[in-house]
Amino acid sequence: GAAVTEHDEL
Amino acid sequence: MNIFRFAGDMMHLTSILVLLLKIYATKSCSGISLKTQELYALVFLARYLDLFTDFISVYNTIMKLVFIVSSTAIVWCMKRDRVVRRSYDKQLDTFRHYFLLAASFALALLVNEKFTFQEIFWAFSIYLEAVAILPQLVLLQRSGNVDNLTGQYVFFLGAYRAFYILNWIYRYFTETHFSRWIACISGLVQTALYADFFYYYYISWKNNTKLKLPA
């Protein structure tokens, strides 16, 4: 499946 | 991390420090919406569930902990501190925030990046943050006069959002795989909610008068 966006922001 | 993102985070941190300063120095929380503060505490708790599963950087981890601790401390202070809680404008803080909670959670179930526990709570926190300022803006509008620190608190929160938008524009042009529509669209909505407040803040700053919002 599509990769989940990395949550690198606060 | 780019300079806009960092500036945004620092504005966010400053807004919280200004609020803590107001509460501790004046022993008063008048003009502050407990409902907005409760929603923010919930936003951080729901979003940072990844604190134990995903490591991004030491900076991120420390900031997450600071946001969780400070937001819950503010709620605790407004509800439990003997002196502070007396100044709470309960009769003005009547916004139905449960409605915001329910709507954000329903939207998170429908629109998320992946149907998993963490991703649903992440999306929920993004939607909730976008609207969490509403009880605060309504309270300010009802009370009419806004004291300096409360005005600055909301100003820094709005500035934080503005810098995050610049950060996304920067990332959009500098990163090859930048796509985070949920955060960006919610962020735009959130920033738009401040537009009115910013207008009156600017007017009061320009004329060097006390900030007053029209009823």
mmCIF file of N, CA and C in Angstrom, chain B residues 94-166:
data_model
loop_
_atom_site.group_PDB
_atom_site.id
_atom_site.type_symbol
_atom_site.label_atom_id
_atom_site.label_comp_id
_atom_site.label_asym_id
_atom_site.label_seq_id
_atom_site.Cartn_x
_atom_site.Cartn_y
_atom_site.Cartn_z
ATOM 1 N N THR B 94 -18.908 29.642 27.212
ATOM 2 C CA THR B 94 -20.028 28.704 27.062
ATOM 3 C C THR B 94 -20.036 27.980 25.723
ATOM 4 N N PHE B 95 -18.964 28.115 24.965
ATOM 5 C CA PHE B 95 -18.904 27.457 23.659
ATOM 6 C C PHE B 95 -19.063 25.945 23.825
ATOM 7 N N ARG B 96 -19.858 25.327 22.951
ATOM 8 C CA ARG B 96 -20.072 23.877 23.077
ATOM 9 C C ARG B 96 -18.918 23.108 22.465
ATOM 10 N N HIS B 97 -17.886 22.918 23.278
ATOM 11 C CA HIS B 97 -16.675 22.311 22.725
ATOM 12 C C HIS B 97 -16.811 20.811 22.478
ATOM 13 N N TYR B 98 -17.811 20.187 23.096
ATOM 14 C CA TYR B 98 -18.012 18.758 22.832
ATOM 15 C C TYR B 98 -18.399 18.532 21.378
ATOM 16 N N PHE B 99 -19.054 19.540 20.811
ATOM 17 C CA PHE B 99 -19.428 19.454 19.413
ATOM 18 C C PHE B 99 -18.172 19.406 18.527
ATOM 19 N N LEU B 100 -17.185 20.228 18.885
ATOM 20 C CA LEU B 100 -15.921 20.245 18.131
ATOM 21 C C LEU B 100 -15.216 18.897 18.245
ATOM 22 N N LEU B 101 -15.235 18.339 19.472
ATOM 23 C CA LEU B 101 -14.625 17.031 19.711
ATOM 24 C C LEU B 101 -15.255 15.957 18.844
ATOM 25 N N ALA B 102 -16.584 15.903 18.857
ATOM 26 C CA ALA B 102 -17.307 14.869 18.120
ATOM 27 C C ALA B 102 -17.080 15.016 16.618
ATOM 28 N N ALA B 103 -17.145 16.265 16.124
ATOM 29 C CA ALA B 103 -16.977 16.500 14.693
ATOM 30 C C ALA B 103 -15.558 16.131 14.254
ATOM 31 N N SER B 104 -14.551 16.496 15.064
ATOM 32 C CA SER B 104 -13.166 16.185 14.713
ATOM 33 C C SER B 104 -12.932 14.681 14.688
ATOM 34 N N PHE B 105 -13.529 13.983 15.655
ATOM 35 C CA PHE B 105 -13.314 12.542 15.704
ATOM 36 C C PHE B 105 -14.009 11.840 14.540
ATOM 37 N N ALA B 106 -15.217 12.301 14.218
ATOM 38 C CA ALA B 106 -15.953 11.717 13.091
ATOM 39 C C ALA B 106 -15.167 11.922 11.794
ATOM 40 N N LEU B 107 -14.620 13.132 11.614
ATOM 41 C CA LEU B 107 -13.846 13.429 10.406
ATOM 42 C C LEU B 107 -12.578 12.571 10.358
ATOM 43 N N ALA B 108 -11.967 12.363 11.534
ATOM 44 C CA ALA B 108 -10.739 11.552 11.594
ATOM 45 C C ALA B 108 -11.016 10.107 11.198
ATOM 46 N N LEU B 109 -12.221 9.611 11.519
ATOM 47 C CA LEU B 109 -12.581 8.241 11.143
ATOM 48 C C LEU B 109 -12.762 8.136 9.630
ATOM 49 N N LEU B 110 -13.227 9.252 9.021
ATOM 50 C CA LEU B 110 -13.494 9.249 7.577
ATOM 51 C C LEU B 110 -12.259 9.601 6.755
ATOM 52 N N VAL B 111 -11.524 10.637 7.194
ATOM 53 C CA VAL B 111 -10.360 11.106 6.441
ATOM 54 C C VAL B 111 -9.099 10.936 7.282
ATOM 55 N N ASN B 112 -8.311 9.917 6.942
ATOM 56 C CA ASN B 112 -7.050 9.689 7.642
ATOM 57 C C ASN B 112 -6.071 9.076 6.654
ATOM 58 N N GLU B 113 -4.814 9.014 7.051
ATOM 59 C CA GLU B 113 -3.808 8.478 6.131
ATOM 60 C C GLU B 113 -3.819 6.960 6.122
ATOM 61 N N LYS B 114 -4.268 6.377 7.210
ATOM 62 C CA LYS B 114 -4.331 4.930 7.326
ATOM 63 C C LYS B 114 -5.306 4.612 8.446
ATOM 64 N N PHE B 115 -6.119 3.571 8.274
ATOM 65 C CA PHE B 115 -7.117 3.271 9.296
ATOM 66 C C PHE B 115 -6.503 2.457 10.432
ATOM 67 N N THR B 116 -5.618 3.129 11.196
ATOM 68 C CA THR B 116 -5.029 2.486 12.367
ATOM 69 C C THR B 116 -5.277 3.387 13.577
ATOM 70 N N PHE B 117 -5.155 2.808 14.755
ATOM 71 C CA PHE B 117 -5.394 3.536 16.000
ATOM 72 C C PHE B 117 -4.604 4.856 16.032
ATOM 73 N N GLN B 118 -3.294 4.753 15.783
ATOM 74 C CA GLN B 118 -2.444 5.944 15.863
ATOM 75 C C GLN B 118 -2.750 6.982 14.796
ATOM 76 N N GLU B 119 -2.987 6.528 13.573
ATOM 77 C CA GLU B 119 -3.248 7.473 12.476
ATOM 78 C C GLU B 119 -4.587 8.176 12.653
ATOM 79 N N ILE B 120 -5.575 7.473 13.196
ATOM 80 C CA ILE B 120 -6.881 8.092 13.439
ATOM 81 C C ILE B 120 -6.745 9.160 14.527
ATOM 82 N N PHE B 121 -5.995 8.836 15.579
ATOM 83 C CA PHE B 121 -5.803 9.833 16.637
ATOM 84 C C PHE B 121 -4.932 10.999 16.178
ATOM 85 N N TRP B 122 -3.995 10.706 15.251
ATOM 86 C CA TRP B 122 -3.180 11.791 14.701
ATOM 87 C C TRP B 122 -4.073 12.748 13.903
ATOM 88 N N ALA B 123 -4.902 12.197 13.017
ATOM 89 C CA ALA B 123 -5.794 13.033 12.196
ATOM 90 C C ALA B 123 -6.767 13.798 13.105
ATOM 91 N N PHE B 124 -7.300 13.110 14.118
ATOM 92 C CA PHE B 124 -8.199 13.744 15.090
ATOM 93 C C PHE B 124 -7.531 14.959 15.725
ATOM 94 N N SER B 125 -6.263 14.824 16.111
ATOM 95 C CA SER B 125 -5.562 15.929 16.776
ATOM 96 C C SER B 125 -5.353 17.099 15.823
ATOM 97 N N ILE B 126 -5.121 16.800 14.549
ATOM 98 C CA ILE B 126 -4.937 17.864 13.545
ATOM 99 C C ILE B 126 -6.246 18.640 13.355
ATOM 100 N N TYR B 127 -7.357 17.918 13.221
ATOM 101 C CA TYR B 127 -8.652 18.584 13.022
ATOM 102 C C TYR B 127 -9.048 19.369 14.266
ATOM 103 N N LEU B 128 -8.807 18.756 15.431
ATOM 104 C CA LEU B 128 -9.196 19.420 16.678
ATOM 105 C C LEU B 128 -8.373 20.684 16.903
ATOM 106 N N GLU B 129 -7.082 20.635 16.570
ATOM 107 C CA GLU B 129 -6.240 21.820 16.764
ATOM 108 C C GLU B 129 -6.741 22.973 15.893
ATOM 109 N N ALA B 130 -7.209 22.618 14.682
ATOM 110 C CA ALA B 130 -7.666 23.655 13.748
ATOM 111 C C ALA B 130 -8.801 24.490 14.333
ATOM 112 N N VAL B 131 -9.666 23.865 15.146
ATOM 113 C CA VAL B 131 -10.846 24.573 15.655
ATOM 114 C C VAL B 131 -10.786 24.864 17.154
ATOM 115 N N ALA B 132 -9.725 24.404 17.826
ATOM 116 C CA ALA B 132 -9.656 24.529 19.286
ATOM 117 C C ALA B 132 -9.619 25.978 19.772
ATOM 118 N N ILE B 133 -9.219 26.910 18.913
ATOM 119 C CA ILE B 133 -9.122 28.306 19.319
ATOM 120 C C ILE B 133 -10.516 28.970 19.378
ATOM 121 N N LEU B 134 -11.509 28.351 18.756
ATOM 122 C CA LEU B 134 -12.834 28.991 18.679
ATOM 123 C C LEU B 134 -13.422 29.409 20.026
ATOM 124 N N PRO B 135 -13.440 28.524 21.062
ATOM 125 C CA PRO B 135 -13.970 28.984 22.356
ATOM 126 C C PRO B 135 -13.229 30.210 22.891
ATOM 127 N N GLN B 136 -11.901 30.254 22.662
ATOM 128 C CA GLN B 136 -11.090 31.394 23.122
ATOM 129 C C GLN B 136 -11.475 32.679 22.378
ATOM 130 N N LEU B 137 -11.642 32.597 21.071
ATOM 131 C CA LEU B 137 -11.995 33.784 20.288
ATOM 132 C C LEU B 137 -13.387 34.289 20.671
ATOM 133 N N VAL B 138 -14.308 33.345 20.910
ATOM 134 C CA VAL B 138 -15.663 33.726 21.310
ATOM 135 C C VAL B 138 -15.636 34.403 22.679
ATOM 136 N N LEU B 139 -14.848 33.854 23.606
ATOM 137 C CA LEU B 139 -14.733 34.457 24.942
ATOM 138 C C LEU B 139 -14.167 35.879 24.853
ATOM 139 N N LEU B 140 -13.148 36.081 24.041
ATOM 140 C CA LEU B 140 -12.547 37.411 23.895
ATOM 141 C C LEU B 140 -13.561 38.397 23.325
ATOM 142 N N GLN B 141 -14.317 37.919 22.353
ATOM 143 C CA GLN B 141 -15.295 38.791 21.721
ATOM 144 C C GLN B 141 -16.389 39.182 22.721
ATOM 145 N N ARG B 142 -16.775 38.229 23.568
ATOM 146 C CA ARG B 142 -17.816 38.512 24.560
ATOM 147 C C ARG B 142 -17.345 39.463 25.632
ATOM 148 N N SER B 143 -16.085 39.297 26.068
ATOM 149 C CA SER B 143 -15.617 40.154 27.157
ATOM 150 C C SER B 143 -15.210 41.535 26.645
ATOM 151 N N GLY B 144 -15.061 41.696 25.328
ATOM 152 C CA GLY B 144 -14.770 43.011 24.754
ATOM 153 C C GLY B 144 -13.348 43.436 24.964
ATOM 154 N N ASN B 145 -13.005 43.873 26.167
ATOM 155 C CA ASN B 145 -11.630 44.281 26.461
ATOM 156 C C ASN B 145 -10.724 43.081 26.627
ATOM 157 N N VAL B 146 -9.552 43.172 26.027
ATOM 158 C CA VAL B 146 -8.598 42.077 26.095
ATOM 159 C C VAL B 146 -7.339 42.593 26.790
ATOM 160 N N ASP B 147 -6.910 41.938 27.882
ATOM 161 C CA ASP B 147 -5.696 42.425 28.542
ATOM 162 C C ASP B 147 -4.470 42.091 27.693
ATOM 163 N N ASN B 148 -3.379 42.807 27.931
ATOM 164 C CA ASN B 148 -2.184 42.710 27.083
ATOM 165 C C ASN B 148 -1.665 41.289 26.918
ATOM 166 N N LEU B 149 -1.507 40.576 28.043
ATOM 167 C CA LEU B 149 -0.919 39.249 27.962
ATOM 168 C C LEU B 149 -1.825 38.271 27.203
ATOM 169 N N THR B 150 -3.129 38.388 27.407
ATOM 170 C CA THR B 150 -4.053 37.511 26.686
ATOM 171 C C THR B 150 -3.992 37.800 25.187
ATOM 172 N N GLY B 151 -3.931 39.085 24.842
ATOM 173 C CA GLY B 151 -3.805 39.477 23.442
ATOM 174 C C GLY B 151 -2.537 38.930 22.828
ATOM 175 N N GLN B 152 -1.430 39.031 23.593
ATOM 176 C CA GLN B 152 -0.153 38.522 23.087
ATOM 177 C C GLN B 152 -0.169 37.000 22.963
ATOM 178 N N TYR B 153 -0.854 36.346 23.887
ATOM 179 C CA TYR B 153 -0.972 34.889 23.828
ATOM 180 C C TYR B 153 -1.599 34.464 22.499
ATOM 181 N N VAL B 154 -2.728 35.078 22.160
ATOM 182 C CA VAL B 154 -3.414 34.710 20.917
ATOM 183 C C VAL B 154 -2.593 35.139 19.706
ATOM 184 N N PHE B 155 -1.907 36.288 19.816
ATOM 185 C CA PHE B 155 -1.067 36.751 18.720
ATOM 186 C C PHE B 155 0.038 35.736 18.400
ATOM 187 N N PHE B 156 0.723 35.232 19.442
ATOM 188 C CA PHE B 156 1.805 34.274 19.216
ATOM 189 C C PHE B 156 1.278 32.947 18.666
ATOM 190 N N LEU B 157 0.092 32.541 19.108
ATOM 191 C CA LEU B 157 -0.508 31.316 18.570
ATOM 192 C C LEU B 157 -0.765 31.473 17.073
ATOM 193 N N GLY B 158 -1.284 32.641 16.689
ATOM 194 C CA GLY B 158 -1.552 32.907 15.277
ATOM 195 C C GLY B 158 -0.261 32.974 14.471
ATOM 196 N N ALA B 159 0.775 33.573 15.076
ATOM 197 C CA ALA B 159 2.072 33.687 14.394
ATOM 198 C C ALA B 159 2.667 32.298 14.162
ATOM 199 N N TYR B 160 2.493 31.419 15.139
ATOM 200 C CA TYR B 160 2.951 30.028 15.006
ATOM 201 C C TYR B 160 2.322 29.383 13.773
ATOM 202 N N ARG B 161 1.032 29.587 13.604
ATOM 203 C CA ARG B 161 0.354 29.002 12.446
ATOM 204 C C ARG B 161 0.870 29.603 11.141
ATOM 205 N N ALA B 162 1.069 30.918 11.134
ATOM 206 C CA ALA B 162 1.535 31.595 9.919
ATOM 207 C C ALA B 162 2.906 31.047 9.495
ATOM 208 N N PHE B 163 3.799 30.832 10.475
ATOM 209 C CA PHE B 163 5.125 30.302 10.150
ATOM 210 C C PHE B 163 5.057 28.857 9.657
ATOM 211 N N TYR B 164 4.089 28.094 10.160
ATOM 212 C CA TYR B 164 3.964 26.717 9.675
ATOM 213 C C TYR B 164 3.548 26.694 8.208
ATOM 214 N N ILE B 165 2.751 27.663 7.795
ATOM 215 C CA ILE B 165 2.357 27.733 6.386
ATOM 216 C C ILE B 165 3.582 28.058 5.517
ATOM 217 N N LEU B 166 4.405 29.011 5.979
ATOM 218 C CA LEU B 166 5.642 29.327 5.249
ATOM 219 C C LEU B 166 6.532 28.082 5.173
#
